[in-house]
Short mmCIF file of C-alpha atoms in Angstrom, two decimals:
data_model
loop_
_atom_site.label_atom_id
_atom_site.label_comp_id
_atom_site.label_asym_id
_atom_site.label_seq_id
_atom_site.Cartn_x
_atom_site.Cartn_y
_atom_site.Cartn_z
CA MET A 93 53.32 398.18 -91.63
CA GLY A 94 53.02 396.05 -88.16
CA GLU A 95 52.22 392.10 -87.92
CA MET A 96 50.05 390.27 -85.30
CA ILE A 97 52.59 388.40 -83.51
CA ARG A 98 52.27 385.61 -80.35
CA MET A 99 53.40 386.77 -76.78
CA THR A 100 53.19 384.72 -73.88
CA MET A 101 51.16 386.24 -70.60
CA SER A 102 51.73 386.37 -66.92
CA ASP A 103 48.88 383.20 -67.03
CA GLY A 104 50.39 381.69 -69.65
CA ALA A 105 48.17 382.20 -72.04
CA GLU A 106 49.25 382.85 -75.45
CA ILE A 107 47.78 385.64 -76.49
CA ALA A 108 47.79 387.64 -79.96
CA VAL A 109 49.99 391.21 -79.95
CA TYR A 110 50.21 393.49 -82.80
CA HIS A 111 53.63 394.57 -82.95
CA ALA A 112 54.90 398.09 -85.39
CA GLU A 113 58.11 398.59 -85.08
CA ALA A 114 59.47 402.71 -85.07
CA VAL A 115 60.02 403.71 -88.53
CA GLY A 116 63.55 405.80 -88.79
CA GLU A 117 65.40 406.59 -85.53
CA ARG A 118 63.60 404.84 -82.13
CA ARG A 119 62.48 407.25 -80.07
CA GLY A 120 60.98 404.71 -77.27
CA GLY A 121 58.08 401.63 -76.54
CA LEU A 122 55.01 402.18 -76.52
CA VAL A 123 52.24 399.51 -75.47
CA LEU A 124 48.38 400.78 -76.77
CA VAL A 125 45.83 399.34 -75.50
CA GLN A 126 42.45 398.77 -77.12
CA GLU A 127 38.87 399.64 -76.76
CA ILE A 128 36.17 397.63 -76.04
CA PHE A 129 35.90 396.29 -79.78
CA GLY A 130 39.15 394.27 -79.74
CA VAL A 131 42.55 394.97 -81.85
CA THR A 132 40.73 396.19 -85.03
CA ASP A 133 41.39 397.62 -88.21
CA HIS A 134 41.40 401.39 -86.27
CA ILE A 135 43.67 400.39 -83.19
CA ARG A 136 46.13 399.03 -85.66
CA GLU A 137 46.73 401.53 -88.09
CA LEU A 138 46.99 404.11 -84.87
CA CYS A 139 49.88 401.53 -83.72
CA ASP A 140 51.47 402.25 -87.11
CA GLU A 141 51.09 406.13 -86.94
CA TYR A 142 53.03 406.03 -83.86
CA ALA A 143 55.59 403.75 -85.51
CA VAL A 144 56.11 406.42 -87.62
CA ASP A 145 56.40 408.76 -85.17
CA GLY A 146 59.63 406.49 -83.79
CA TYR A 147 57.68 404.19 -81.54
CA GLU A 148 58.11 400.56 -81.31
CA VAL A 149 54.44 400.06 -80.11
CA LEU A 150 52.98 396.33 -79.09
CA SER A 151 49.20 395.82 -78.84
CA PRO A 152 47.80 392.87 -76.67
CA ALA A 153 44.78 391.70 -77.75
CA ILE A 154 43.41 391.25 -74.18
CA PHE A 155 40.34 389.59 -75.18
CA ASP A 156 41.92 386.93 -77.10
CA ARG A 157 41.64 383.78 -74.28
CA GLU A 158 37.86 384.25 -74.20
CA HIS A 159 37.23 385.26 -78.03
CA PRO A 160 40.20 384.70 -79.87
CA GLY A 161 40.51 386.87 -82.73
CA PHE A 162 37.60 389.11 -81.55
CA GLU A 163 37.37 392.91 -83.86
CA ALA A 164 33.99 394.34 -83.81
CA ALA A 165 31.19 396.34 -84.88
CA TYR A 166 30.99 399.78 -82.91
CA THR A 167 26.74 398.53 -82.94
CA GLY A 168 24.47 395.58 -82.71
CA PRO A 169 25.24 392.03 -81.42
CA ASP A 170 28.85 393.04 -82.23
CA TYR A 171 28.62 395.99 -79.63
CA ASN A 172 26.75 393.55 -77.34
CA ARG A 173 29.41 391.02 -77.56
CA ALA A 174 31.88 393.80 -76.81
CA VAL A 175 30.63 394.95 -73.65
CA GLU A 176 29.63 391.27 -72.30
CA LEU A 177 33.62 391.05 -72.74
CA ALA A 178 34.74 393.50 -70.69
CA ARG A 179 32.17 393.91 -67.64
CA ASP A 180 31.47 390.04 -67.61
CA LEU A 181 33.77 387.63 -69.16
CA HIS A 182 37.52 389.15 -69.02
CA PRO A 183 39.12 390.25 -65.48
CA PHE A 184 40.66 394.16 -65.54
CA THR A 185 43.00 393.03 -63.31
CA GLN A 186 43.94 390.52 -66.41
CA SER A 187 44.24 393.59 -69.02
CA LEU A 188 46.71 395.30 -66.37
CA ASN A 189 48.78 392.50 -65.42
CA ASP A 190 49.04 391.70 -70.02
CA ALA A 191 50.16 395.29 -70.34
CA GLN A 192 52.75 395.23 -67.87
CA VAL A 193 53.79 392.30 -69.81
CA CYS A 194 54.47 394.37 -72.93
CA ILE A 195 56.12 397.13 -71.08
CA ASP A 196 58.95 394.34 -69.69
CA ALA A 197 59.06 393.37 -73.55
CA LEU A 198 60.20 397.26 -74.35
CA LYS A 199 61.77 398.58 -71.34
CA ASP A 200 65.22 397.04 -71.83
CA LYS A 201 66.12 399.29 -75.12
CA GLY A 202 64.72 403.06 -74.10
CA PRO A 203 61.66 404.80 -72.58
CA VAL A 204 58.10 402.83 -72.68
CA PHE A 205 55.00 404.86 -73.09
CA ILE A 206 51.03 403.89 -72.59
CA THR A 207 48.40 405.07 -74.68
CA GLY A 208 44.70 403.89 -74.62
CA TYR A 209 41.21 404.72 -75.45
CA CYS A 210 38.04 403.75 -74.20
CA TYR A 211 38.60 400.21 -71.92
CA GLY A 212 42.12 400.53 -72.61
CA GLY A 213 41.94 404.68 -71.16
CA SER A 214 41.40 403.08 -67.62
CA VAL A 215 43.73 400.35 -68.39
CA ALA A 216 46.26 402.74 -69.29
CA TRP A 217 45.79 405.10 -66.69
CA ALA A 218 45.64 402.31 -64.04
CA MET A 219 48.64 401.15 -65.20
CA ALA A 220 50.13 404.99 -64.22
CA GLY A 221 49.44 404.56 -60.95
CA ILE A 222 50.79 400.86 -60.17
CA SER A 223 53.96 400.65 -62.55
CA ASP A 224 57.24 401.77 -61.89
CA ASP A 225 58.26 400.90 -66.02
CA LEU A 226 56.68 403.80 -67.47
CA ALA A 227 57.83 407.52 -68.88
CA ALA A 228 54.54 408.99 -69.71
CA ALA A 229 50.93 407.75 -69.81
CA SER A 230 47.79 409.26 -72.52
CA CYS A 231 44.79 408.58 -71.48
CA TYR A 232 41.01 408.53 -73.44
CA TYR A 233 38.22 408.63 -72.42
CA GLY A 234 38.29 406.37 -70.19
CA SER A 235 35.21 405.96 -67.66
CA LEU A 236 36.90 404.55 -64.68
CA VAL A 237 39.72 406.73 -64.76
CA PRO A 238 37.06 409.89 -62.35
CA THR A 239 35.76 406.98 -60.34
CA LEU A 240 37.36 403.58 -59.48
CA TYR A 241 40.81 405.23 -60.50
CA ALA A 242 40.79 408.82 -59.07
CA ASP A 243 42.12 409.40 -56.29
CA LYS A 244 45.71 407.85 -56.24
CA ALA A 245 47.88 409.63 -58.37
CA PRO A 246 50.13 408.11 -61.26
CA LYS A 247 53.90 407.56 -60.92
CA CYS A 248 54.72 409.21 -64.10
CA ALA A 249 53.77 412.32 -66.18
CA THR A 250 50.27 411.34 -67.18
CA ILE A 251 47.75 413.08 -69.32
CA ALA A 252 43.90 412.23 -69.83
CA HIS A 253 41.69 413.60 -72.33
CA PHE A 254 37.55 413.17 -72.00
CA GLY A 255 34.76 414.96 -74.59
CA ARG A 256 32.72 416.63 -72.85
CA TYR A 257 29.56 415.74 -74.26
CA ASP A 258 30.29 411.94 -73.60
CA ALA A 259 27.15 410.45 -71.13
CA GLY A 260 29.03 407.84 -70.30
CA ILE A 261 31.80 409.87 -67.94
CA PRO A 262 30.33 412.44 -66.58
CA MET A 263 31.50 415.98 -66.36
CA GLU A 264 30.65 416.16 -62.39
CA GLY A 265 33.57 413.34 -61.94
CA VAL A 266 35.75 414.98 -64.90
CA GLU A 267 35.67 417.89 -62.76
CA ALA A 268 35.80 416.41 -59.75
CA LEU A 269 39.17 414.92 -60.93
CA ILE A 270 40.17 418.00 -62.02
CA GLU A 271 39.75 419.49 -58.91
CA LYS A 272 42.26 416.18 -57.38
CA ALA A 273 44.65 418.41 -58.86
CA HIS A 274 47.52 415.40 -58.98
CA PRO A 275 51.16 417.08 -59.49
CA THR A 276 51.82 414.73 -62.09
CA ALA A 277 48.04 414.19 -64.08
CA GLN A 278 46.98 416.97 -66.17
CA ILE A 279 43.35 416.54 -67.62
CA PHE A 280 41.97 418.37 -71.25
CA VAL A 281 38.57 418.58 -71.79
CA TYR A 282 37.13 418.66 -75.74
CA ASP A 283 34.02 420.05 -77.21
CA ALA A 284 33.24 416.54 -78.13
CA ASN A 285 31.74 413.22 -77.39
CA HIS A 286 33.17 409.84 -76.32
CA GLY A 287 35.21 408.04 -79.15
CA PHE A 288 36.31 411.26 -80.69
CA ASN A 289 39.33 410.42 -81.62
CA SER A 290 38.51 407.73 -83.37
CA ASP A 291 37.12 408.27 -87.69
CA ARG A 292 35.20 405.28 -87.61
CA ARG A 293 32.96 406.69 -85.61
CA LYS A 294 29.88 408.74 -85.51
CA ASP A 295 31.37 411.02 -82.68
CA TYR A 296 34.80 411.38 -84.63
CA HIS A 297 35.86 415.19 -84.04
CA GLU A 298 38.76 415.26 -86.23
CA PRO A 299 40.09 419.28 -84.40
CA SER A 300 39.83 417.13 -80.72
CA ALA A 301 41.48 414.00 -81.99
CA ASP A 302 44.59 416.32 -83.76
CA LEU A 303 45.21 418.69 -80.84
CA ALA A 304 45.20 415.46 -78.15
CA ARG A 305 47.48 413.71 -80.67
CA GLU A 306 49.59 416.54 -80.35
CA ARG A 307 49.44 416.38 -77.27
CA THR A 308 50.52 413.10 -76.42
CA LEU A 309 53.48 413.39 -78.90
CA THR A 310 54.43 416.23 -77.04
CA LEU A 311 54.09 414.94 -73.87
CA PHE A 312 56.16 411.71 -74.68
CA HIS A 313 59.11 414.06 -76.78
CA ALA A 314 59.33 415.59 -72.96
CA CYS A 315 59.60 412.50 -71.02
CA GLY A 316 62.52 410.83 -72.84
CA GLY A 317 60.81 409.78 -76.20
#
């Protein structure tokens, strides 16, 4: 449904962005932030699904500066390269800036929402804490959420989804985040592992994925979308 376009970011770089137009009545705009593996067929499919739900979606290829066109498999050398890009080569703050450029491109047309997965889940939560232009955020298993960004309450209504058996995001941190009781945030824990939303991954858990998506759409609808 969607297509890759080019957009100029705040640092002057032109990167690829997957753009999916809303199908039928437009409910709002949505910035969808990738996992460390790039704007893969899975991410593009998610964008298309949200477009069917009435959202105009932008998903920036945030590693385009360091590795144009990057799309990785979940194992082997591809995985190692994805980790290198996310942890060593690409500044996290640049991802936040890219997300804001996409928000800016959508905000004059109606409410704007954000969602993200893994790396993108951290971006979505961080953006909910600093952007004044978001109506709501839905953040999937972002490892920085219960650590680096745990103390700051989001500015907009925000939900976060975690897998109980995610070895990379210990439950102690998630429970501590829940105990902070941020008035703008609600934290959900699923009987699943990391990456439970992706049917391309071994830890895909369909009941959790379906419930998280239902909660996401309910939130967006409640916040004007």
